[in-house]
mmCIF file of C-alpha atoms in Angstrom:
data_model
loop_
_atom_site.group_PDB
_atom_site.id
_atom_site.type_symbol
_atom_site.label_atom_id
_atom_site.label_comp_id
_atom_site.label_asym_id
_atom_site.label_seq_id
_atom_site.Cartn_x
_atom_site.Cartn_y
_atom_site.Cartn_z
ATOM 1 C CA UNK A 117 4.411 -14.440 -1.945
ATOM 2 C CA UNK A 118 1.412 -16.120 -0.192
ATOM 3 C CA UNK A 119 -2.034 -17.271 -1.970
ATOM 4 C CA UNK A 120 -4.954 -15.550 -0.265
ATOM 5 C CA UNK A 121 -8.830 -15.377 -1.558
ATOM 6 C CA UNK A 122 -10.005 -12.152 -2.638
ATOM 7 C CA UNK A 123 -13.494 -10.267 -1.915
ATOM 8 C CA UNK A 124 -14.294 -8.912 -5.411
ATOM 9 C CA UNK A 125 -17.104 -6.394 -6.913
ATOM 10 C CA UNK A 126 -19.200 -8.100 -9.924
ATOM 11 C CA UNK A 127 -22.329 -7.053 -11.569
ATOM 12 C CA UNK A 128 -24.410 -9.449 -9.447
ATOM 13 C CA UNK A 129 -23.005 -8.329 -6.095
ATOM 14 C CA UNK A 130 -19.791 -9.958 -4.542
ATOM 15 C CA UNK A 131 -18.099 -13.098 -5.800
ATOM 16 C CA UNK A 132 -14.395 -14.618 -4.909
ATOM 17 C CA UNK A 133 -11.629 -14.611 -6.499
ATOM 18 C CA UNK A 134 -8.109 -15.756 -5.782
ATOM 19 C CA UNK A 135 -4.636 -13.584 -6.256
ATOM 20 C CA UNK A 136 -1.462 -13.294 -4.604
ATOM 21 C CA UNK A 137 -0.510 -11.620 -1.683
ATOM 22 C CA UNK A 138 3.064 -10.102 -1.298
ATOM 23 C CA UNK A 139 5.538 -10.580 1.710
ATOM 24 C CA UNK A 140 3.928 -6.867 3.134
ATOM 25 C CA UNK A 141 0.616 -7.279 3.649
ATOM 26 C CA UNK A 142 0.203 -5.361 7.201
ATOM 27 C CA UNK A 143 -2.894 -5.454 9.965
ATOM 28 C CA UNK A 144 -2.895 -2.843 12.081
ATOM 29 C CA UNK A 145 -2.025 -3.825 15.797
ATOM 30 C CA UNK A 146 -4.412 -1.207 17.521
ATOM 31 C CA UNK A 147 -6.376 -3.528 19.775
ATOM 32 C CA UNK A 148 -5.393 -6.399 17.138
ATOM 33 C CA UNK A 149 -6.360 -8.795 19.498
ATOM 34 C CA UNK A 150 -9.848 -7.405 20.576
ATOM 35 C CA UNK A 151 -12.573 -9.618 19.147
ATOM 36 C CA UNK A 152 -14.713 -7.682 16.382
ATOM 37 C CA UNK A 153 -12.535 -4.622 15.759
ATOM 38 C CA UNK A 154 -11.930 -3.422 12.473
ATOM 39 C CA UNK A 155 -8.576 -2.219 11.212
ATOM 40 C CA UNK A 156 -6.956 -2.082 8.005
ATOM 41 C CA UNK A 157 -4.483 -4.065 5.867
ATOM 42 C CA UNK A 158 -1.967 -3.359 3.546
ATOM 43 C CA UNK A 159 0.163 -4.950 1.075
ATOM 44 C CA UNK A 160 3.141 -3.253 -0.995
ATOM 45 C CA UNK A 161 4.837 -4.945 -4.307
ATOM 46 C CA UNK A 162 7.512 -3.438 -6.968
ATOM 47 C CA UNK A 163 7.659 -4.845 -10.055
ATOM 48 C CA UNK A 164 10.944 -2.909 -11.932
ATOM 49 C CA UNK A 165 9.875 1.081 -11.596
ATOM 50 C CA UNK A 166 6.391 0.026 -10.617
ATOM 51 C CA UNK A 167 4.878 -0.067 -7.540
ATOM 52 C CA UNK A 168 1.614 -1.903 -6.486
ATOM 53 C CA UNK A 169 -0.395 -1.236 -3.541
ATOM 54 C CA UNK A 170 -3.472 -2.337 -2.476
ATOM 55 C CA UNK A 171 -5.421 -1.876 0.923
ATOM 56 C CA UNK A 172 -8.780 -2.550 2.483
ATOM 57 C CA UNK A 173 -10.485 -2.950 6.119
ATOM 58 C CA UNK A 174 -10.351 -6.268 7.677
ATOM 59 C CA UNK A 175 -12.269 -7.513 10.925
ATOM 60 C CA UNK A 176 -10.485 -9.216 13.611
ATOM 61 C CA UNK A 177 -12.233 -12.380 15.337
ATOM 62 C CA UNK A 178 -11.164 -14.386 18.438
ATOM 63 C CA UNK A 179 -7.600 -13.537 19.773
ATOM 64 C CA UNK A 180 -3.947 -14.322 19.966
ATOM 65 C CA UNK A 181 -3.372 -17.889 17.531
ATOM 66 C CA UNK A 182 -6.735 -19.007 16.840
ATOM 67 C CA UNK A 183 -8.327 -15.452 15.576
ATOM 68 C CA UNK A 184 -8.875 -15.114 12.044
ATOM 69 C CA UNK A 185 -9.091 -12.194 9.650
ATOM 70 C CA UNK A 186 -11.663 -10.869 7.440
ATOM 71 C CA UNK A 187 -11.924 -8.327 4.643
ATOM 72 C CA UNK A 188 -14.863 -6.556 5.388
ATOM 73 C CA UNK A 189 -14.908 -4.587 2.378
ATOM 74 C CA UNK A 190 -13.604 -5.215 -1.237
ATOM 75 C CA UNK A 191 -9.514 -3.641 -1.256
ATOM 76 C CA UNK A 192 -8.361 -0.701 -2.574
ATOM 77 C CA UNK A 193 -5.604 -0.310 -5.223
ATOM 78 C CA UNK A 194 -3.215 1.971 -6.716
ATOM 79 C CA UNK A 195 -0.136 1.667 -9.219
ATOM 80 C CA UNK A 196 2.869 3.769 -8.968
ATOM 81 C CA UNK A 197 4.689 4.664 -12.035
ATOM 82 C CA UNK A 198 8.389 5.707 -11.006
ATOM 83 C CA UNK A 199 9.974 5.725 -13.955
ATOM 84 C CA UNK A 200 13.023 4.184 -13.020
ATOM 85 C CA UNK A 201 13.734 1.057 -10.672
ATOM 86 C CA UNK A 202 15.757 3.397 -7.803
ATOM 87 C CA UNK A 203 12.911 5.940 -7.676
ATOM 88 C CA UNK A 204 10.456 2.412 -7.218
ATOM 89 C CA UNK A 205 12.914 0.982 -4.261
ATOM 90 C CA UNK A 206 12.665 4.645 -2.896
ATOM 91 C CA UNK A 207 9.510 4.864 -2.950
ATOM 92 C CA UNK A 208 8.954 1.238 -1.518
ATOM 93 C CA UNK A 209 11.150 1.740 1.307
ATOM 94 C CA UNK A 210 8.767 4.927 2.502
ATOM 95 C CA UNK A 211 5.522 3.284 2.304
ATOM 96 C CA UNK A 212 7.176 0.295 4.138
ATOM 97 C CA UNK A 213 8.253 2.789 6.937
ATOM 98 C CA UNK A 214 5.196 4.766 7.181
ATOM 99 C CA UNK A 215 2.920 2.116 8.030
ATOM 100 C CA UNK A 216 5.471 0.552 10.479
ATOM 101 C CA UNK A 217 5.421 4.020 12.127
ATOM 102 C CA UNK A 218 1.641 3.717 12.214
ATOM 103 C CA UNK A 219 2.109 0.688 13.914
ATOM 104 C CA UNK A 220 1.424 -2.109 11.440
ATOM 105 C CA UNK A 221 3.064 -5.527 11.913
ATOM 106 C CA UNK A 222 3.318 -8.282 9.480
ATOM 107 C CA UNK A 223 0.349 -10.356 8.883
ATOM 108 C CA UNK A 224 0.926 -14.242 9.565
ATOM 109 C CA UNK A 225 -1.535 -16.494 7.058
ATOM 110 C CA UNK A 226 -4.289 -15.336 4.955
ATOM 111 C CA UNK A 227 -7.109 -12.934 5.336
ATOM 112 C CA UNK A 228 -10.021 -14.898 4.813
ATOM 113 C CA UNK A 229 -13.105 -14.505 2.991
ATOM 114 C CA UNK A 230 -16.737 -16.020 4.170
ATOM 115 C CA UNK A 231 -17.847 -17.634 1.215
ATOM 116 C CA UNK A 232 -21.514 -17.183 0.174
ATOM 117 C CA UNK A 233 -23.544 -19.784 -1.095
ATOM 118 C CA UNK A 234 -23.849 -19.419 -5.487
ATOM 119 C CA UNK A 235 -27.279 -18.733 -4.942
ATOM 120 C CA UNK A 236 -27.013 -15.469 -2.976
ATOM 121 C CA UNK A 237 -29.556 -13.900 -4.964
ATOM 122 C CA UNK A 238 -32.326 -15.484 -3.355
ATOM 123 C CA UNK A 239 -31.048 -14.301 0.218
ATOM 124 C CA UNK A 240 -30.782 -10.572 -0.426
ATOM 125 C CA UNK A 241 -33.316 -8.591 1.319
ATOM 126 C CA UNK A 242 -33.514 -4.373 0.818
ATOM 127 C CA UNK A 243 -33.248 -2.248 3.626
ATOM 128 C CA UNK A 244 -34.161 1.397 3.909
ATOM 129 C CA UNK A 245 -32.030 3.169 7.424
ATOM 130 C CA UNK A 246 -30.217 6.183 8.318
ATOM 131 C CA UNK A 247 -26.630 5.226 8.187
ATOM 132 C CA UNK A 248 -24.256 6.914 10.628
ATOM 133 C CA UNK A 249 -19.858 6.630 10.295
ATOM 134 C CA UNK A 250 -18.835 8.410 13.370
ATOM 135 C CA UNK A 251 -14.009 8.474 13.480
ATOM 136 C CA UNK A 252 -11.874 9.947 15.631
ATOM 137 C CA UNK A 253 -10.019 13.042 14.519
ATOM 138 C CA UNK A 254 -6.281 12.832 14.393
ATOM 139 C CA UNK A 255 -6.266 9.428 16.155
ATOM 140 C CA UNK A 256 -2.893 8.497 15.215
ATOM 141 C CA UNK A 257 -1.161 11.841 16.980
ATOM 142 C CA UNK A 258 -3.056 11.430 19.728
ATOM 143 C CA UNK A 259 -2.473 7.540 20.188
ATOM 144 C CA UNK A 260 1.680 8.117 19.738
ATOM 145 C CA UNK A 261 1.184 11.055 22.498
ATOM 146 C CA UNK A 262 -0.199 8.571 24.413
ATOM 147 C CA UNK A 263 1.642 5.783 24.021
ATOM 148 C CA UNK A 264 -0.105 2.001 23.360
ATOM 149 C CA UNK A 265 -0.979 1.065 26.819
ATOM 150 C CA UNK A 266 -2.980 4.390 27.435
ATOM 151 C CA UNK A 267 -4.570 4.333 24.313
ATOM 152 C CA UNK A 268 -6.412 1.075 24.883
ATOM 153 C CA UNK A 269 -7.665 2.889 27.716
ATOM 154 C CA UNK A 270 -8.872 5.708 26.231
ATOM 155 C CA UNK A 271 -10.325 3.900 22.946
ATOM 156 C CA UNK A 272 -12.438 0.981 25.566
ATOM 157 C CA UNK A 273 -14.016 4.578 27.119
ATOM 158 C CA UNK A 274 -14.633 5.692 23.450
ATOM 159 C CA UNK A 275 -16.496 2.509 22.175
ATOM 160 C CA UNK A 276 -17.779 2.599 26.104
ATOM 161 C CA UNK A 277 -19.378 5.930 25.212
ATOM 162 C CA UNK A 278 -20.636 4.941 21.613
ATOM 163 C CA UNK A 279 -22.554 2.089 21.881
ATOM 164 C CA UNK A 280 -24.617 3.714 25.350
ATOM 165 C CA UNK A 281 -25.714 6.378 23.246
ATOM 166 C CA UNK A 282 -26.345 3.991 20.475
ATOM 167 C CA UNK A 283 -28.206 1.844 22.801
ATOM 168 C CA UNK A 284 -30.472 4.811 24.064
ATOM 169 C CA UNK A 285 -31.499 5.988 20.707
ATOM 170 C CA UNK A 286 -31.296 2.184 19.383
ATOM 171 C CA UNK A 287 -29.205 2.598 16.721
ATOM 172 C CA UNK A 288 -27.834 -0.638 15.615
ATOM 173 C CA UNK A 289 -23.769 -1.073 15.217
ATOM 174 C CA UNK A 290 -23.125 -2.452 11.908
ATOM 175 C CA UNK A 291 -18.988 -2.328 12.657
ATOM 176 C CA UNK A 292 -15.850 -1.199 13.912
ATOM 177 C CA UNK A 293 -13.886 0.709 11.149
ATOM 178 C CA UNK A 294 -10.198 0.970 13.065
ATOM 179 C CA UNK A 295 -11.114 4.150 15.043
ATOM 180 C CA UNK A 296 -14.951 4.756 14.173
ATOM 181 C CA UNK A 297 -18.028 2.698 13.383
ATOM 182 C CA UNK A 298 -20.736 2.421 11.273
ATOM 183 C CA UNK A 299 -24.506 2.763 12.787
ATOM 184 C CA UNK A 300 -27.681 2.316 10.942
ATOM 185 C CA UNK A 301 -31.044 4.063 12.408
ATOM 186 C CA UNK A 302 -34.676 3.642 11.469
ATOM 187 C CA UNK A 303 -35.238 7.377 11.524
ATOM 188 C CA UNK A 304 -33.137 10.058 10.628
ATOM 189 C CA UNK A 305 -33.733 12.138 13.683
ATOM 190 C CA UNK A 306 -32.839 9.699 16.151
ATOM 191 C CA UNK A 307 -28.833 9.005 14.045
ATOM 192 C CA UNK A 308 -28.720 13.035 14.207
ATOM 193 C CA UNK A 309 -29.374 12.905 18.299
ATOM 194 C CA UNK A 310 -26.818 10.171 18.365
ATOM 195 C CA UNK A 311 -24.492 11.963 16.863
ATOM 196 C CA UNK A 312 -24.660 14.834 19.023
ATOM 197 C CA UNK A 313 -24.462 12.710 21.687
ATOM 198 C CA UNK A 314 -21.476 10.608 21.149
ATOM 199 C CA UNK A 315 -19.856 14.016 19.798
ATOM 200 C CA UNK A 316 -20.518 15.611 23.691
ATOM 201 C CA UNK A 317 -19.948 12.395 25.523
ATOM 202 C CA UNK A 318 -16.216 11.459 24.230
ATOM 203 C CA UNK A 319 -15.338 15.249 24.604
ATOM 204 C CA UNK A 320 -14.634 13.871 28.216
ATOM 205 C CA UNK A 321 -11.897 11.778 26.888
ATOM 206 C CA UNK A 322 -10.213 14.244 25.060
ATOM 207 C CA UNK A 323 -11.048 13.288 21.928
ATOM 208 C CA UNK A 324 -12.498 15.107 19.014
ATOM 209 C CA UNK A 325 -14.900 13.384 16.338
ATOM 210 C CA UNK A 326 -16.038 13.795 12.898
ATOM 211 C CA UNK A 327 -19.799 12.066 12.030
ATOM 212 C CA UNK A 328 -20.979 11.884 8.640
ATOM 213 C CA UNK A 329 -24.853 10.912 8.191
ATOM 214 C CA UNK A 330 -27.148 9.709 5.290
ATOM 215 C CA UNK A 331 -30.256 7.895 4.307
ATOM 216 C CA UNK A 332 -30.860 5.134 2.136
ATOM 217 C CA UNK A 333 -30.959 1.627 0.934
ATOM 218 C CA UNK A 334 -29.287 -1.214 1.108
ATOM 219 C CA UNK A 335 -28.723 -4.907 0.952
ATOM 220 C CA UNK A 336 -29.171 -7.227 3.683
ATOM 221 C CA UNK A 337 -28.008 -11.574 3.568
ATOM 222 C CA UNK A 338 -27.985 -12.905 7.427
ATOM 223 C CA UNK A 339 -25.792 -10.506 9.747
ATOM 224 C CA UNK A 340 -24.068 -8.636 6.397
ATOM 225 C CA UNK A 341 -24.879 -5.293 5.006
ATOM 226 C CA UNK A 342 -23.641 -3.714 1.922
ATOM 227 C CA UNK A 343 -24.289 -0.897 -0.699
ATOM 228 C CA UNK A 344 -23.824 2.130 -2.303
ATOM 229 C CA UNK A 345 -25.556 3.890 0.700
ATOM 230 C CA UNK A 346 -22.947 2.872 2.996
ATOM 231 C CA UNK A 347 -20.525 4.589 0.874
ATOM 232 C CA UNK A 348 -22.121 7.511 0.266
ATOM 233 C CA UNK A 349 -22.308 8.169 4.643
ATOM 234 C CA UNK A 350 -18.079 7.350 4.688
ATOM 235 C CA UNK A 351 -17.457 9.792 2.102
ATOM 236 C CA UNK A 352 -20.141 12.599 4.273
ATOM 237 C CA UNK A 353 -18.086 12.147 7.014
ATOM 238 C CA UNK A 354 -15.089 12.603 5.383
ATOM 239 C CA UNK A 355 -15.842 15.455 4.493
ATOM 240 C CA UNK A 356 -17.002 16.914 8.267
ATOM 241 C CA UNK A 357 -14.922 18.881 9.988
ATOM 242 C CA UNK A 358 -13.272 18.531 14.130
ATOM 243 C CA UNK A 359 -16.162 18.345 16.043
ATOM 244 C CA UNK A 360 -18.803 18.678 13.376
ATOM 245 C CA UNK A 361 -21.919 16.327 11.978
ATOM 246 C CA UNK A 362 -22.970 16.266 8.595
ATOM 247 C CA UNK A 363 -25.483 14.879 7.018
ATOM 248 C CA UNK A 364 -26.644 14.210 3.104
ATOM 249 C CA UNK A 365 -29.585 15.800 1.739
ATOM 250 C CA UNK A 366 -31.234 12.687 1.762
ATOM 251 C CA UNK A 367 -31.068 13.071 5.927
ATOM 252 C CA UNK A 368 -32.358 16.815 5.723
ATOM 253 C CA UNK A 369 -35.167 16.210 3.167
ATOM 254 C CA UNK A 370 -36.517 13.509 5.787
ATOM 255 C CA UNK A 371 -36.555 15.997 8.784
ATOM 256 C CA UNK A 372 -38.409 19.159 7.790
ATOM 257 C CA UNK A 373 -40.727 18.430 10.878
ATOM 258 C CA UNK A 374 -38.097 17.331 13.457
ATOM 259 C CA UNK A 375 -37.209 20.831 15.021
ATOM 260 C CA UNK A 376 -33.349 20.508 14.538
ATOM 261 C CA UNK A 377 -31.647 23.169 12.784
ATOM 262 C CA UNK A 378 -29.238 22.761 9.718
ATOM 263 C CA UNK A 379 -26.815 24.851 7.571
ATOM 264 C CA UNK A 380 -25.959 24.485 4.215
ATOM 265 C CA UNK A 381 -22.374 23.460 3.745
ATOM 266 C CA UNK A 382 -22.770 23.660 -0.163
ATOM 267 C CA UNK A 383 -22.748 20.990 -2.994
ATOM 268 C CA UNK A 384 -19.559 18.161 -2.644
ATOM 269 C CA UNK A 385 -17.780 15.710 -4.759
ATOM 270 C CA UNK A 386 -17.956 13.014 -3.039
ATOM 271 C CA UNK A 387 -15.037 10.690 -3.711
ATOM 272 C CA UNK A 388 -15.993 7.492 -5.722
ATOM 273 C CA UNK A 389 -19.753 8.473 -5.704
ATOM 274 C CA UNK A 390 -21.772 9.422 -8.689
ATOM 275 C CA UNK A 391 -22.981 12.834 -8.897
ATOM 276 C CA UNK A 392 -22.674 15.872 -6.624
ATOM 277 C CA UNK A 393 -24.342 15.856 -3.275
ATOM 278 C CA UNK A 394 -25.378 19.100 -1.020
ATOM 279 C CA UNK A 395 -24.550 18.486 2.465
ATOM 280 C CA UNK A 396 -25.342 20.230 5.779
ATOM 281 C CA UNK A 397 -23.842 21.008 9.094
ATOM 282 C CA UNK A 398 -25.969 20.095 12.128
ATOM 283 C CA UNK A 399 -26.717 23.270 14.328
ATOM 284 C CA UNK A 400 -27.673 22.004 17.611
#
């Protein structure tokens, strides 16, 4: 068991906290050692016929002994009832062995936290954007087919790809999320082009994307961005389809002028949001 600080969720924003950290906390090694990529972690903990998990996305900076590890995000957890102990160690052993076959290695030190100053209040400016999540479908099938060394390859064409479309309809990149990022535009129109963009230009590679859109505001304090709105445009994507972008009906209300065609894709669930949200499918 290893002390580690945790990013937590209060009523006034994020604060720290401090837990404990079990012997199989996890990073994932794709690109590990590539300076500003995202990936996730994992830790796994049985307490008699209960299992603990708890994940999140952490950022990667600097490489090989001197890069450090940030949560980007607050974690993720879930408990596991068994019922008995054996059914716990069973159940243990599988979620040990699937994220070692997704290539996860054991995390050496702490993932650490940048701490905020206690007056963080005071720094918080609002932002109003178009926020795009763009991930690759079926990434880890494709990266196993390929094997590690090609995969690199093909994912430094794929970021390649992103940010020159990004940078011709200046989108800004907010961060890398494992296999996607995260985008913000100033208008809706230009995230939709982008979208159709990247989805044409990494078609090249092989590779198949999903892109979720949606506009609205958020918090700002120096380089960091956070808020509901940046949920909201994971949980559109998740819900696209190979190949397809969606957007929110906050994007379509914006663009009644803009030419592009949309279809209705009906009224979602969207996990973790409040409140049911009508999403469409981008035509052109």
């Amino acid at each position: 068991m290893y002390d580690y600080a945790l990013l937590l969720i209060g009523p006034n924003g994020l604060s720290i906290g401090r837990t404990q950290m079990p012997k199989f906390l996890r990073i994932g090694v794709h690109q590990s050692n590539v300076s500003g990529y995202t990936s996730k972690a994992w830790w796994l903990r049985r307490v008699g016929s209960t299992v603990f998990l708890k994940w999140g996305a952490v950022e990667v900076h600097g490489v090989g002994d001197g890069r450090k590890i940030y949560w980007t995000l607050p974690p993720r957890a879930k408990t596991i009832r068994c019922g008995t102990v054996q059914r716990a160690k069973d159940y243990a052993k599988t979620a040990i062995a699937r994220r070692r076959n997704h290539r996860y290695e054991p995390l050496a030190g702490n993932i650490a936290i940048r701490r905020r100053p206690a007056d963080r209040g005071a720094e918080l400016e609002q932002a109003l954007a178009t926020i795009l999540f763009v991930d690759i479908v079926r990434s880890t099938e494709k990266a196993a087919r390929l094997g590690d060394s090609r995969w690199t390859q093909v994912m430094n064409h794929y970021y390649a790809a992103v940010r020159r479309e990004l940078k011709t309809l200046r989108g800004k990149e907010v961060v890398t999320t494992g296999d996607g990022l995260l985008a913000t535009f100033a208008a809706p129109a230009a995230g939709v082009r982008c979208a159709t963009a990247i989805r044409e230009a990494v078609r090249t590679l092989g590779l198949e994307i999903r892109v979720g859109l949606h506009a609205g505001e958020y918090k700002v304090s120096g380089a960091e961005v956070f808020g509901l709105a940046f949920h909201i445009g994971a949980r559109v994507a998740a819900k696209a389809r190979a190949g397809e972008v969606l957007v929110s009906s906050a994007v379509k209300d914006l663009m009644s002028q803009s030419g592009i065609r949309f279809k209705d894709r009906g009224v979602h669930q969207l996990k973790g949001v409040p409140k049911r949200w009508r999403l469409y499918r981008v035509e052109r």
